[in-house]
PDB file of N, CA and C in Angstrom:
ATOM      1  N   GLN K   1      83.749 135.132 154.085  1.00 62.00           N
ATOM      2  CA  GLN K   1      83.139 134.225 155.027  1.00 62.00           C
ATOM      3  C   GLN K   1      81.645 134.495 155.058  1.00 62.00           C
ATOM      4  N   MET K   2      80.883 133.467 154.943  1.00 66.00           N
ATOM      5  CA  MET K   2      79.436 133.584 155.078  1.00 66.00           C
ATOM      6  C   MET K   2      79.053 133.148 156.479  1.00 66.00           C
ATOM      7  N   PRO K   3      77.989 133.726 157.018  1.00 68.00           N
ATOM      8  CA  PRO K   3      77.533 133.282 158.330  1.00 68.00           C
ATOM      9  C   PRO K   3      77.088 131.822 158.267  1.00 68.00           C
ATOM     10  N   ASP K   4      77.273 131.110 159.348  1.00 68.00           N
ATOM     11  CA  ASP K   4      76.847 129.715 159.403  1.00 68.00           C
ATOM     12  C   ASP K   4      76.329 129.434 160.807  1.00 68.00           C
ATOM     13  N   PRO K   5      75.044 129.252 160.977  1.00 70.00           N
ATOM     14  CA  PRO K   5      74.017 129.195 159.933  1.00 70.00           C
ATOM     15  C   PRO K   5      73.647 130.593 159.433  1.00 70.00           C
ATOM     16  N   MET K   6      73.021 130.622 158.253  1.00 74.00           N
ATOM     17  CA  MET K   6      72.590 131.896 157.677  1.00 74.00           C
ATOM     18  C   MET K   6      71.411 132.454 158.480  1.00 74.00           C
ATOM     19  N   PRO K   7      71.457 133.750 158.811  1.00 77.00           N
ATOM     20  CA  PRO K   7      70.310 134.357 159.499  1.00 77.00           C
ATOM     21  C   PRO K   7      69.103 134.412 158.563  1.00 77.00           C
ATOM     22  N   SER K   8      67.950 134.445 159.156  1.00 80.00           N
ATOM     23  CA  SER K   8      66.707 134.571 158.399  1.00 80.00           C
ATOM     24  C   SER K   8      66.665 135.940 157.725  1.00 80.00           C
ATOM     25  N   PRO K   9      66.011 136.035 156.554  1.00 78.00           N
ATOM     26  CA  PRO K   9      65.888 137.351 155.905  1.00 78.00           C
ATOM     27  C   PRO K   9      65.174 138.386 156.765  1.00 78.00           C
ATOM     28  N   SER K  10      64.389 137.941 157.722  1.00 84.00           N
ATOM     29  CA  SER K  10      63.659 138.883 158.571  1.00 84.00           C
ATOM     30  C   SER K  10      64.438 139.268 159.834  1.00 84.00           C
ATOM     31  N   THR K  11      65.680 138.843 159.948  1.00 83.00           N
ATOM     32  CA  THR K  11      66.497 139.168 161.117  1.00 83.00           C
ATOM     33  C   THR K  11      66.687 140.681 161.216  1.00 83.00           C
ATOM     34  N   PRO K  12      66.464 141.255 162.392  1.00 85.00           N
ATOM     35  CA  PRO K  12      66.633 142.706 162.556  1.00 85.00           C
ATOM     36  C   PRO K  12      68.085 143.141 162.311  1.00 85.00           C
ATOM     37  N   ALA K  13      68.248 144.373 161.880  1.00 84.00           N
ATOM     38  CA  ALA K  13      69.567 144.931 161.549  1.00 84.00           C
ATOM     39  C   ALA K  13      70.536 144.842 162.729  1.00 84.00           C
ATOM     40  N   GLU K  14      70.038 145.033 163.946  1.00 87.00           N
ATOM     41  CA  GLU K  14      70.903 144.980 165.117  1.00 87.00           C
ATOM     42  C   GLU K  14      71.524 143.592 165.283  1.00 87.00           C
ATOM     43  N   GLU K  15      70.727 142.543 165.052  1.00 87.00           N
ATOM     44  CA  GLU K  15      71.241 141.175 165.166  1.00 87.00           C
ATOM     45  C   GLU K  15      72.258 140.878 164.067  1.00 87.00           C
ATOM     46  N   LEU K  16      72.010 141.398 162.858  1.00 83.00           N
ATOM     47  CA  LEU K  16      72.957 141.188 161.760  1.00 83.00           C
ATOM     48  C   LEU K  16      74.281 141.878 162.051  1.00 83.00           C
ATOM     49  N   THR K  17      74.206 143.072 162.596  1.00 84.00           N
ATOM     50  CA  THR K  17      75.418 143.808 162.967  1.00 84.00           C
ATOM     51  C   THR K  17      76.199 143.043 164.034  1.00 84.00           C
ATOM     52  N   LEU K  18      75.479 142.512 165.021  1.00 87.00           N
ATOM     53  CA  LEU K  18      76.128 141.725 166.067  1.00 87.00           C
ATOM     54  C   LEU K  18      76.759 140.464 165.479  1.00 87.00           C
ATOM     55  N   GLU K  19      76.060 139.806 164.545  1.00 84.00           N
ATOM     56  CA  GLU K  19      76.596 138.588 163.922  1.00 84.00           C
ATOM     57  C   GLU K  19      77.914 138.876 163.225  1.00 84.00           C
ATOM     58  N   ILE K  20      77.968 139.961 162.454  1.00 82.00           N
ATOM     59  CA  ILE K  20      79.190 140.294 161.718  1.00 82.00           C
ATOM     60  C   ILE K  20      80.321 140.652 162.695  1.00 82.00           C
ATOM     61  N   SER K  21      79.994 141.421 163.720  1.00 85.00           N
ATOM     62  CA  SER K  21      81.045 141.874 164.640  1.00 85.00           C
ATOM     63  C   SER K  21      81.581 140.754 165.533  1.00 85.00           C
ATOM     64  N   THR K  22      80.810 139.694 165.742  1.00 87.00           N
ATOM     65  CA  THR K  22      81.272 138.607 166.606  1.00 87.00           C
ATOM     66  C   THR K  22      81.641 137.347 165.824  1.00 87.00           C
ATOM     67  N   ARG K  23      81.550 137.386 164.520  1.00 84.00           N
ATOM     68  CA  ARG K  23      81.788 136.177 163.713  1.00 84.00           C
ATOM     69  C   ARG K  23      83.179 135.593 163.941  1.00 84.00           C
ATOM     70  N   ALA K  24      84.193 136.435 163.932  1.00 84.00           N
ATOM     71  CA  ALA K  24      85.568 135.930 164.086  1.00 84.00           C
ATOM     72  C   ALA K  24      85.751 135.201 165.418  1.00 84.00           C
ATOM     73  N   SER K  25      85.238 135.772 166.502  1.00 88.00           N
ATOM     74  CA  SER K  25      85.413 135.119 167.810  1.00 88.00           C
ATOM     75  C   SER K  25      84.591 133.836 167.897  1.00 88.00           C
ATOM     76  N   ARG K  26      83.396 133.822 167.309  1.00 86.00           N
ATOM     77  CA  ARG K  26      82.596 132.597 167.318  1.00 86.00           C
ATOM     78  C   ARG K  26      83.254 131.504 166.482  1.00 86.00           C
ATOM     79  N   MET K  27      83.882 131.891 165.371  1.00 84.00           N
ATOM     80  CA  MET K  27      84.591 130.910 164.546  1.00 84.00           C
ATOM     81  C   MET K  27      85.761 130.325 165.331  1.00 84.00           C
ATOM     82  N   ALA K  28      86.472 131.165 166.071  1.00 86.00           N
ATOM     83  CA  ALA K  28      87.602 130.682 166.870  1.00 86.00           C
ATOM     84  C   ALA K  28      87.122 129.722 167.961  1.00 86.00           C
ATOM     85  N   GLU K  29      85.991 130.051 168.588  1.00 90.00           N
ATOM     86  CA  GLU K  29      85.442 129.192 169.650  1.00 90.00           C
ATOM     87  C   GLU K  29      85.071 127.804 169.134  1.00 90.00           C
ATOM     88  N   THR K  30      84.532 127.752 167.925  1.00 87.00           N
ATOM     89  CA  THR K  30      84.059 126.472 167.386  1.00 87.00           C
ATOM     90  C   THR K  30      85.125 125.732 166.583  1.00 87.00           C
ATOM     91  N   GLY K  31      86.282 126.387 166.372  1.00 87.00           N
ATOM     92  CA  GLY K  31      87.343 125.753 165.595  1.00 87.00           C
ATOM     93  C   GLY K  31      87.143 125.854 164.097  1.00 87.00           C
ATOM     94  N   ARG K  32      86.188 126.680 163.668  1.00 84.00           N
ATOM     95  CA  ARG K  32      85.943 126.859 162.236  1.00 84.00           C
ATOM     96  C   ARG K  32      87.104 127.630 161.616  1.00 84.00           C
ATOM     97  N   ASP K  33      87.616 127.151 160.493  1.00 82.00           N
ATOM     98  CA  ASP K  33      88.729 127.798 159.794  1.00 82.00           C
ATOM     99  C   ASP K  33      88.251 129.130 159.219  1.00 82.00           C
ATOM    100  N   PRO K  34      88.865 130.252 159.603  1.00 78.00           N
ATOM    101  CA  PRO K  34      88.417 131.551 159.098  1.00 78.00           C
ATOM    102  C   PRO K  34      88.785 131.804 157.636  1.00 78.00           C
ATOM    103  N   HIS K  35      89.568 130.905 157.047  1.00 77.00           N
ATOM    104  CA  HIS K  35      90.037 131.132 155.675  1.00 77.00           C
ATOM    105  C   HIS K  35      89.378 130.245 154.634  1.00 77.00           C
ATOM    106  N   LYS K  36      88.601 129.244 155.070  1.00 78.00           N
ATOM    107  CA  LYS K  36      87.905 128.397 154.100  1.00 78.00           C
ATOM    108  C   LYS K  36      86.671 127.776 154.739  1.00 78.00           C
ATOM    109  N   ASP K  37      85.732 127.347 153.887  1.00 74.00           N
ATOM    110  CA  ASP K  37      84.514 126.739 154.408  1.00 74.00           C
ATOM    111  C   ASP K  37      84.700 125.237 154.597  1.00 74.00           C
ATOM    112  N   LYS K  38      83.656 124.565 155.054  1.00 75.00           N
ATOM    113  CA  LYS K  38      83.764 123.139 155.366  1.00 75.00           C
ATOM    114  C   LYS K  38      84.016 122.284 154.129  1.00 75.00           C
ATOM    115  N   HIS K  39      83.802 122.854 152.932  1.00 73.00           N
ATOM    116  CA  HIS K  39      84.052 122.135 151.687  1.00 73.00           C
ATOM    117  C   HIS K  39      85.441 122.435 151.117  1.00 73.00           C
ATOM    118  N   GLY K  40      86.210 123.307 151.790  1.00 74.00           N
ATOM    119  CA  GLY K  40      87.555 123.633 151.345  1.00 74.00           C
ATOM    120  C   GLY K  40      87.643 124.857 150.451  1.00 74.00           C
ATOM    121  N   ARG K  41      86.491 125.502 150.151  1.00 72.00           N
ATOM    122  CA  ARG K  41      86.531 126.710 149.316  1.00 72.00           C
ATOM    123  C   ARG K  41      87.109 127.858 150.121  1.00 72.00           C
ATOM    124  N   ARG K  42      88.020 128.623 149.516  1.00 74.00           N
ATOM    125  CA  ARG K  42      88.708 129.712 150.204  1.00 74.00           C
ATOM    126  C   ARG K  42      87.862 130.973 150.186  1.00 74.00           C
ATOM    127  N   TYR K  43      87.853 131.671 151.307  1.00 72.00           N
ATOM    128  CA  TYR K  43      87.131 132.938 151.392  1.00 72.00           C
ATOM    129  C   TYR K  43      87.961 134.060 150.781  1.00 72.00           C
ATOM    130  N   THR K  44      87.287 134.982 150.110  1.00 68.00           N
ATOM    131  CA  THR K  44      87.969 136.151 149.563  1.00 68.00           C
ATOM    132  C   THR K  44      87.656 137.403 150.364  1.00 68.00           C
ATOM    133  N   HIS K  45      86.575 137.375 151.132  1.00 66.00           N
ATOM    134  CA  HIS K  45      86.188 138.541 151.921  1.00 66.00           C
ATOM    135  C   HIS K  45      85.162 138.106 152.966  1.00 66.00           C
ATOM    136  N   ILE K  46      84.904 138.976 153.914  1.00 68.00           N
ATOM    137  CA  ILE K  46      83.857 138.729 154.893  1.00 68.00           C
ATOM    138  C   ILE K  46      82.566 139.248 154.288  1.00 68.00           C
ATOM    139  N   SER K  47      81.581 138.390 154.190  1.00 64.00           N
ATOM    140  CA  SER K  47      80.331 138.744 153.542  1.00 64.00           C
ATOM    141  C   SER K  47      79.254 139.042 154.570  1.00 64.00           C
ATOM    142  N   THR K  48      78.299 139.871 154.150  1.00 55.00           N
ATOM    143  CA  THR K  48      77.107 140.057 154.959  1.00 55.00           C
ATOM    144  C   THR K  48      76.183 138.893 154.680  1.00 55.00           C
ATOM    145  N   SER K  49      75.105 138.799 155.409  1.00 51.00           N
ATOM    146  CA  SER K  49      74.156 137.716 155.188  1.00 51.00           C
ATOM    147  C   SER K  49      73.248 137.999 153.995  1.00 51.00           C
ATOM    148  N   ASN K  50      73.336 139.183 153.435  1.00 49.00           N
ATOM    149  CA  ASN K  50      72.526 139.546 152.282  1.00 49.00           C
ATOM    150  C   ASN K  50      73.331 139.205 151.036  1.00 49.00           C
ATOM    151  N   VAL K  51      72.943 138.130 150.346  1.00 47.00           N
ATOM    152  CA  VAL K  51      73.747 137.683 149.213  1.00 47.00           C
ATOM    153  C   VAL K  51      73.771 138.692 148.073  1.00 47.00           C
ATOM    154  N   SER K  52      72.844 139.636 148.058  1.00 47.00           N
ATOM    155  CA  SER K  52      72.866 140.642 147.001  1.00 47.00           C
ATOM    156  C   SER K  52      74.061 141.578 147.169  1.00 47.00           C
ATOM    157  N   ASN K  53      74.705 141.562 148.336  1.00 49.00           N
ATOM    158  CA  ASN K  53      75.884 142.387 148.556  1.00 49.00           C
ATOM    159  C   ASN K  53      77.153 141.703 148.084  1.00 49.00           C
ATOM    160  N   THR K  54      77.053 140.467 147.645  1.00 52.00           N
ATOM    161  CA  THR K  54      78.205 139.720 147.174  1.00 52.00           C
ATOM    162  C   THR K  54      78.257 139.813 145.659  1.00 52.00           C
ATOM    163  N   ILE K  55      79.393 140.227 145.119  1.00 55.00           N
ATOM    164  CA  ILE K  55      79.542 140.376 143.673  1.00 55.00           C
ATOM    165  C   ILE K  55      80.019 139.052 143.100  1.00 55.00           C
ATOM    166  N   HIS K  56      79.314 138.571 142.118  1.00 58.00           N
ATOM    167  CA  HIS K  56      79.699 137.342 141.436  1.00 58.00           C
ATOM    168  C   HIS K  56      80.151 137.712 140.031  1.00 58.00           C
ATOM    169  N   GLY K  57      81.275 137.195 139.606  1.00 61.00           N
ATOM    170  CA  GLY K  57      81.783 137.479 138.273  1.00 61.00           C
ATOM    171  C   GLY K  57      81.490 136.326 137.332  1.00 61.00           C
ATOM    172  N   ILE K  58      81.074 136.668 136.145  1.00 66.00           N
ATOM    173  CA  ILE K  58      80.843 135.658 135.116  1.00 66.00           C
ATOM    174  C   ILE K  58      81.413 136.175 133.805  1.00 66.00           C
ATOM    175  N   TYR K  59      81.730 135.272 132.910  1.00 62.00           N
ATOM    176  CA  TYR K  59      82.146 135.652 131.571  1.00 62.00           C
ATOM    177  C   TYR K  59      80.954 135.531 130.646  1.00 62.00           C
ATOM    178  N   LEU K  60      80.673 136.577 129.920  1.00 68.00           N
ATOM    179  CA  LEU K  60      79.705 136.515 128.836  1.00 68.00           C
ATOM    180  C   LEU K  60      80.521 136.589 127.561  1.00 68.00           C
ATOM    181  N   VAL K  61      80.426 135.578 126.747  1.00 66.00           N
ATOM    182  CA  VAL K  61      81.268 135.489 125.565  1.00 66.00           C
ATOM    183  C   VAL K  61      80.447 135.824 124.334  1.00 66.00           C
ATOM    184  N   PHE K  62      80.883 136.829 123.619  1.00 73.00           N
ATOM    185  CA  PHE K  62      80.263 137.222 122.363  1.00 73.00           C
ATOM    186  C   PHE K  62      81.348 137.266 121.302  1.00 73.00           C
ATOM    187  N   ASP K  63      81.068 136.697 120.159  1.00 75.00           N
ATOM    188  CA  ASP K  63      82.016 136.786 119.057  1.00 75.00           C
ATOM    189  C   ASP K  63      81.749 138.097 118.334  1.00 75.00           C
ATOM    190  N   THR K  64      82.612 139.078 118.569  1.00 77.00           N
ATOM    191  CA  THR K  64      82.444 140.400 117.979  1.00 77.00           C
ATOM    192  C   THR K  64      83.413 140.630 116.830  1.00 77.00           C
ATOM    193  N   THR K  65      83.968 139.554 116.324  1.00 74.00           N
ATOM    194  CA  THR K  65      84.937 139.652 115.243  1.00 74.00           C
ATOM    195  C   THR K  65      84.335 140.389 114.054  1.00 74.00           C
ATOM    196  N   GLY K  66      85.017 141.435 113.640  1.00 80.00           N
ATOM    197  CA  GLY K  66      84.620 142.140 112.430  1.00 80.00           C
ATOM    198  C   GLY K  66      83.493 143.139 112.590  1.00 80.00           C
ATOM    199  N   ILE K  67      83.027 143.399 113.788  1.00 85.00           N
ATOM    200  CA  ILE K  67      81.958 144.386 113.965  1.00 85.00           C
ATOM    201  C   ILE K  67      82.577 145.781 113.880  1.00 85.00           C
ATOM    202  N   PRO K  68      82.154 146.576 112.895  1.00 89.00           N
ATOM    203  CA  PRO K  68      82.753 147.909 112.740  1.00 89.00           C
ATOM    204  C   PRO K  68      82.373 148.840 113.898  1.00 89.00           C
ATOM    205  N   GLY K  69      83.329 149.684 114.287  1.00 87.00           N
ATOM    206  CA  GLY K  69      83.091 150.691 115.315  1.00 87.00           C
ATOM    207  C   GLY K  69      83.219 150.191 116.741  1.00 87.00           C
ATOM    208  N   LEU K  70      83.547 148.925 116.915  1.00 80.00           N
ATOM    209  CA  LEU K  70      83.611 148.377 118.265  1.00 80.00           C
ATOM    210  C   LEU K  70      84.681 149.061 119.115  1.00 80.00           C
ATOM    211  N   ASP K  71      85.765 149.454 118.486  1.00 78.00           N
ATOM    212  CA  ASP K  71      86.829 150.111 119.252  1.00 78.00           C
ATOM    213  C   ASP K  71      86.423 151.496 119.737  1.00 78.00           C
ATOM    214  N   ASP K  72      85.315 152.035 119.223  1.00 84.00           N
ATOM    215  CA  ASP K  72      84.834 153.345 119.663  1.00 84.00           C
ATOM    216  C   ASP K  72      83.930 153.249 120.886  1.00 84.00           C
ATOM    217  N   VAL K  73      83.528 152.040 121.255  1.00 82.00           N
ATOM    218  CA  VAL K  73      82.664 151.840 122.422  1.00 82.00           C
ATOM    219  C   VAL K  73      83.536 151.869 123.669  1.00 82.00           C
ATOM    220  N   PRO K  74      83.231 152.734 124.646  1.00 85.00           N
ATOM    221  CA  PRO K  74      84.091 152.829 125.837  1.00 85.00           C
ATOM    222  C   PRO K  74      83.954 151.611 126.738  1.00 85.00           C
ATOM    223  N   ALA K  75      85.012 151.328 127.494  1.00 85.00           N
ATOM    224  CA  ALA K  75      85.000 150.276 128.505  1.00 85.00           C
ATOM    225  C   ALA K  75      84.937 150.949 129.868  1.00 85.00           C
ATOM    226  N   PHE K  76      84.200 150.337 130.789  1.00 85.00           N
ATOM    227  CA  PHE K  76      84.055 150.899 132.121  1.00 85.00           C
ATOM    228  C   PHE K  76      84.470 149.884 133.178  1.00 85.00           C
ATOM    229  N   ASP K  77      84.759 150.390 134.376  1.00 80.00           N
ATOM    230  CA  ASP K  77      85.108 149.519 135.483  1.00 80.00           C
ATOM    231  C   ASP K  77      83.896 148.690 135.911  1.00 80.00           C
ATOM    232  N   LEU K  78      84.096 147.829 136.898  1.00 73.00           N
ATOM    233  CA  LEU K  78      83.063 146.915 137.363  1.00 73.00           C
ATOM    234  C   LEU K  78      81.773 147.636 137.741  1.00 73.00           C
ATOM    235  N   PHE K  79      81.882 148.845 138.271  1.00 75.00           N
ATOM    236  CA  PHE K  79      80.711 149.572 138.740  1.00 75.00           C
ATOM    237  C   PHE K  79      80.127 150.490 137.670  1.00 75.00           C
ATOM    238  N   GLY K  80      80.780 150.555 136.513  1.00 80.00           N
ATOM    239  CA  GLY K  80      80.272 151.371 135.430  1.00 80.00           C
ATOM    240  C   GLY K  80      80.416 152.858 135.659  1.00 80.00           C
ATOM    241  N   THR K  81      81.341 153.256 136.517  1.00 85.00           N
ATOM    242  CA  THR K  81      81.466 154.663 136.876  1.00 85.00           C
ATOM    243  C   THR K  81      82.724 155.330 136.331  1.00 85.00           C
ATOM    244  N   LYS K  82      83.726 154.533 135.959  1.00 89.00           N
ATOM    245  CA  LYS K  82      84.989 155.109 135.522  1.00 89.00           C
ATOM    246  C   LYS K  82      85.417 154.430 134.229  1.00 89.00           C
ATOM    247  N   GLU K  83      85.721 155.249 133.225  1.00 90.00           N
ATOM    248  CA  GLU K  83      86.188 154.684 131.965  1.00 90.00           C
ATOM    249  C   GLU K  83      87.595 154.129 132.143  1.00 90.00           C
ATOM    250  N   ILE K  84      87.823 152.945 131.602  1.00 87.00           N
ATOM    251  CA  ILE K  84      89.121 152.281 131.723  1.00 87.00           C
ATOM    252  C   ILE K  84      89.606 151.886 130.338  1.00 87.00           C
ATOM    253  N   SER K  85      90.884 151.540 130.251  1.00 86.00           N
ATOM    254  CA  SER K  85      91.400 151.085 128.966  1.00 86.00           C
ATOM    255  C   SER K  85      90.905 149.666 128.707  1.00 86.00           C
ATOM    256  N   ARG K  86      90.613 149.399 127.464  1.00 80.00           N
ATOM    257  CA  ARG K  86      90.088 148.088 127.079  1.00 80.00           C
ATOM    258  C   ARG K  86      91.224 147.078 127.030  1.00 80.00           C
ATOM    259  N   GLU K  87      90.943 145.893 127.496  1.00 78.00           N
ATOM    260  CA  GLU K  87      91.921 144.812 127.441  1.00 78.00           C
ATOM    261  C   GLU K  87      91.299 143.668 126.659  1.00 78.00           C
ATOM    262  N   TRP K  88      91.871 143.381 125.514  1.00 77.00           N
ATOM    263  CA  TRP K  88      91.360 142.289 124.695  1.00 77.00           C
ATOM    264  C   TRP K  88      92.122 141.021 125.031  1.00 77.00           C
ATOM    265  N   VAL K  89      91.396 139.968 125.296  1.00 79.00           N
ATOM    266  CA  VAL K  89      91.987 138.664 125.555  1.00 79.00           C
ATOM    267  C   VAL K  89      91.293 137.688 124.620  1.00 79.00           C
ATOM    268  N   SER K  90      92.082 136.932 123.896  1.00 79.00           N
ATOM    269  CA  SER K  90      91.484 136.011 122.934  1.00 79.00           C
ATOM    270  C   SER K  90      90.746 134.880 123.651  1.00 79.00           C
ATOM    271  N   LEU K  91      89.764 134.331 122.967  1.00 78.00           N
ATOM    272  CA  LEU K  91      89.017 133.208 123.521  1.00 78.00           C
ATOM    273  C   LEU K  91      89.921 131.990 123.691  1.00 78.00           C
ATOM    274  N   GLN K  92      90.951 131.895 122.860  1.00 83.00           N
ATOM    275  CA  GLN K  92      91.910 130.805 123.027  1.00 83.00           C
ATOM    276  C   GLN K  92      92.698 130.987 124.320  1.00 83.00           C
ATOM    277  N   ASP K  93      93.144 132.228 124.598  1.00 84.00           N
ATOM    278  CA  ASP K  93      93.885 132.483 125.842  1.00 84.00           C
ATOM    279  C   ASP K  93      93.014 132.238 127.069  1.00 84.00           C
ATOM    280  N   LEU K  94      91.714 132.500 126.951  1.00 80.00           N
ATOM    281  CA  LEU K  94      90.793 132.258 128.059  1.00 80.00           C
ATOM    282  C   LEU K  94      90.389 130.788 128.160  1.00 80.00           C
ATOM    283  N   LYS K  95      90.863 129.971 127.204  1.00 81.00           N
ATOM    284  CA  LYS K  95      90.552 128.533 127.154  1.00 81.00           C
ATOM    285  C   LYS K  95      89.066 128.280 126.915  1.00 81.00           C
ATOM    286  N   VAL K  96      88.407 129.246 126.225  1.00 80.00           N
ATOM    287  CA  VAL K  96      87.003 129.083 125.877  1.00 80.00           C
ATOM    288  C   VAL K  96      86.881 128.280 124.589  1.00 80.00           C
ATOM    289  N   VAL K  97      87.816 128.503 123.678  1.00 83.00           N
ATOM    290  CA  VAL K  97      87.845 127.740 122.430  1.00 83.00           C
ATOM    291  C   VAL K  97      89.257 127.220 122.195  1.00 83.00           C
ATOM    292  N   ASP K  98      89.341 126.149 121.415  1.00 85.00           N
ATOM    293  CA  ASP K  98      90.651 125.615 121.045  1.00 85.00           C
ATOM    294  C   ASP K  98      91.146 126.349 119.799  1.00 85.00           C
ATOM    295  N   PRO K  99      92.356 126.056 119.306  1.00 83.00           N
ATOM    296  CA  PRO K  99      92.888 126.770 118.148  1.00 83.00           C
ATOM    297  C   PRO K  99      92.005 126.691 116.889  1.00 83.00           C
ATOM    298  N   ASP K 100      91.133 125.674 116.815  1.00 85.00           N
ATOM    299  CA  ASP K 100      90.228 125.554 115.670  1.00 85.00           C
ATOM    300  C   ASP K 100      88.923 126.312 115.874  1.00 85.00           C
ATOM    301  N   GLY K 101      88.778 126.959 117.037  1.00 80.00           N
ATOM    302  CA  GLY K 101      87.549 127.712 117.306  1.00 80.00           C
ATOM    303  C   GLY K 101      86.441 126.894 117.919  1.00 80.00           C
ATOM    304  N   ASN K 102      86.747 125.680 118.345  1.00 83.00           N
ATOM    305  CA  ASN K 102      85.732 124.814 118.966  1.00 83.00           C
ATOM    306  C   ASN K 102      85.881 124.828 120.474  1.00 83.00           C
ATOM    307  N   ALA K 103      84.745 124.696 121.153  1.00 80.00           N
ATOM    308  CA  ALA K 103      84.778 124.614 122.608  1.00 80.00           C
ATOM    309  C   ALA K 103      85.470 123.320 123.027  1.00 80.00           C
ATOM    310  N   PRO K 104      86.430 123.376 123.956  1.00 74.00           N
ATOM    311  CA  PRO K 104      87.114 122.156 124.389  1.00 74.00           C
ATOM    312  C   PRO K 104      86.130 121.102 124.895  1.00 74.00           C
ATOM    313  N   GLY K 105      86.379 119.883 124.505  1.00 67.00           N
ATOM    314  CA  GLY K 105      85.538 118.783 124.960  1.00 67.00           C
ATOM    315  C   GLY K 105      84.248 118.617 124.188  1.00 67.00           C
ATOM    316  N   MET K 106      84.061 119.417 123.170  1.00 60.00           N
ATOM    317  CA  MET K 106      82.814 119.313 122.396  1.00 60.00           C
ATOM    318  C   MET K 106      83.022 118.502 121.153  1.00 60.00           C
TER     319      MET K 106
END
């Protein structure tokens, strides 16, 4: 859930803390759905007013087919702090390319 309206970037920390702690009750008072925004998008977490605290995921697609030594490069978790097992998913399974290797709709 994002605050609505968004506080100014210069809002003091005390006001931001109060906004977060009272958001649920203010949403109930105004009839705002705590699970989705006015456009119907579903909330995944309660967010602070600082958008830099919100993690956005994107796919960066690189064709690494045939690059030697790639399996020796370690994979890390989202924060880069813990080594994890690598999971390979084909571009076809991700619906990035069709069986001929072309981007769908292109």
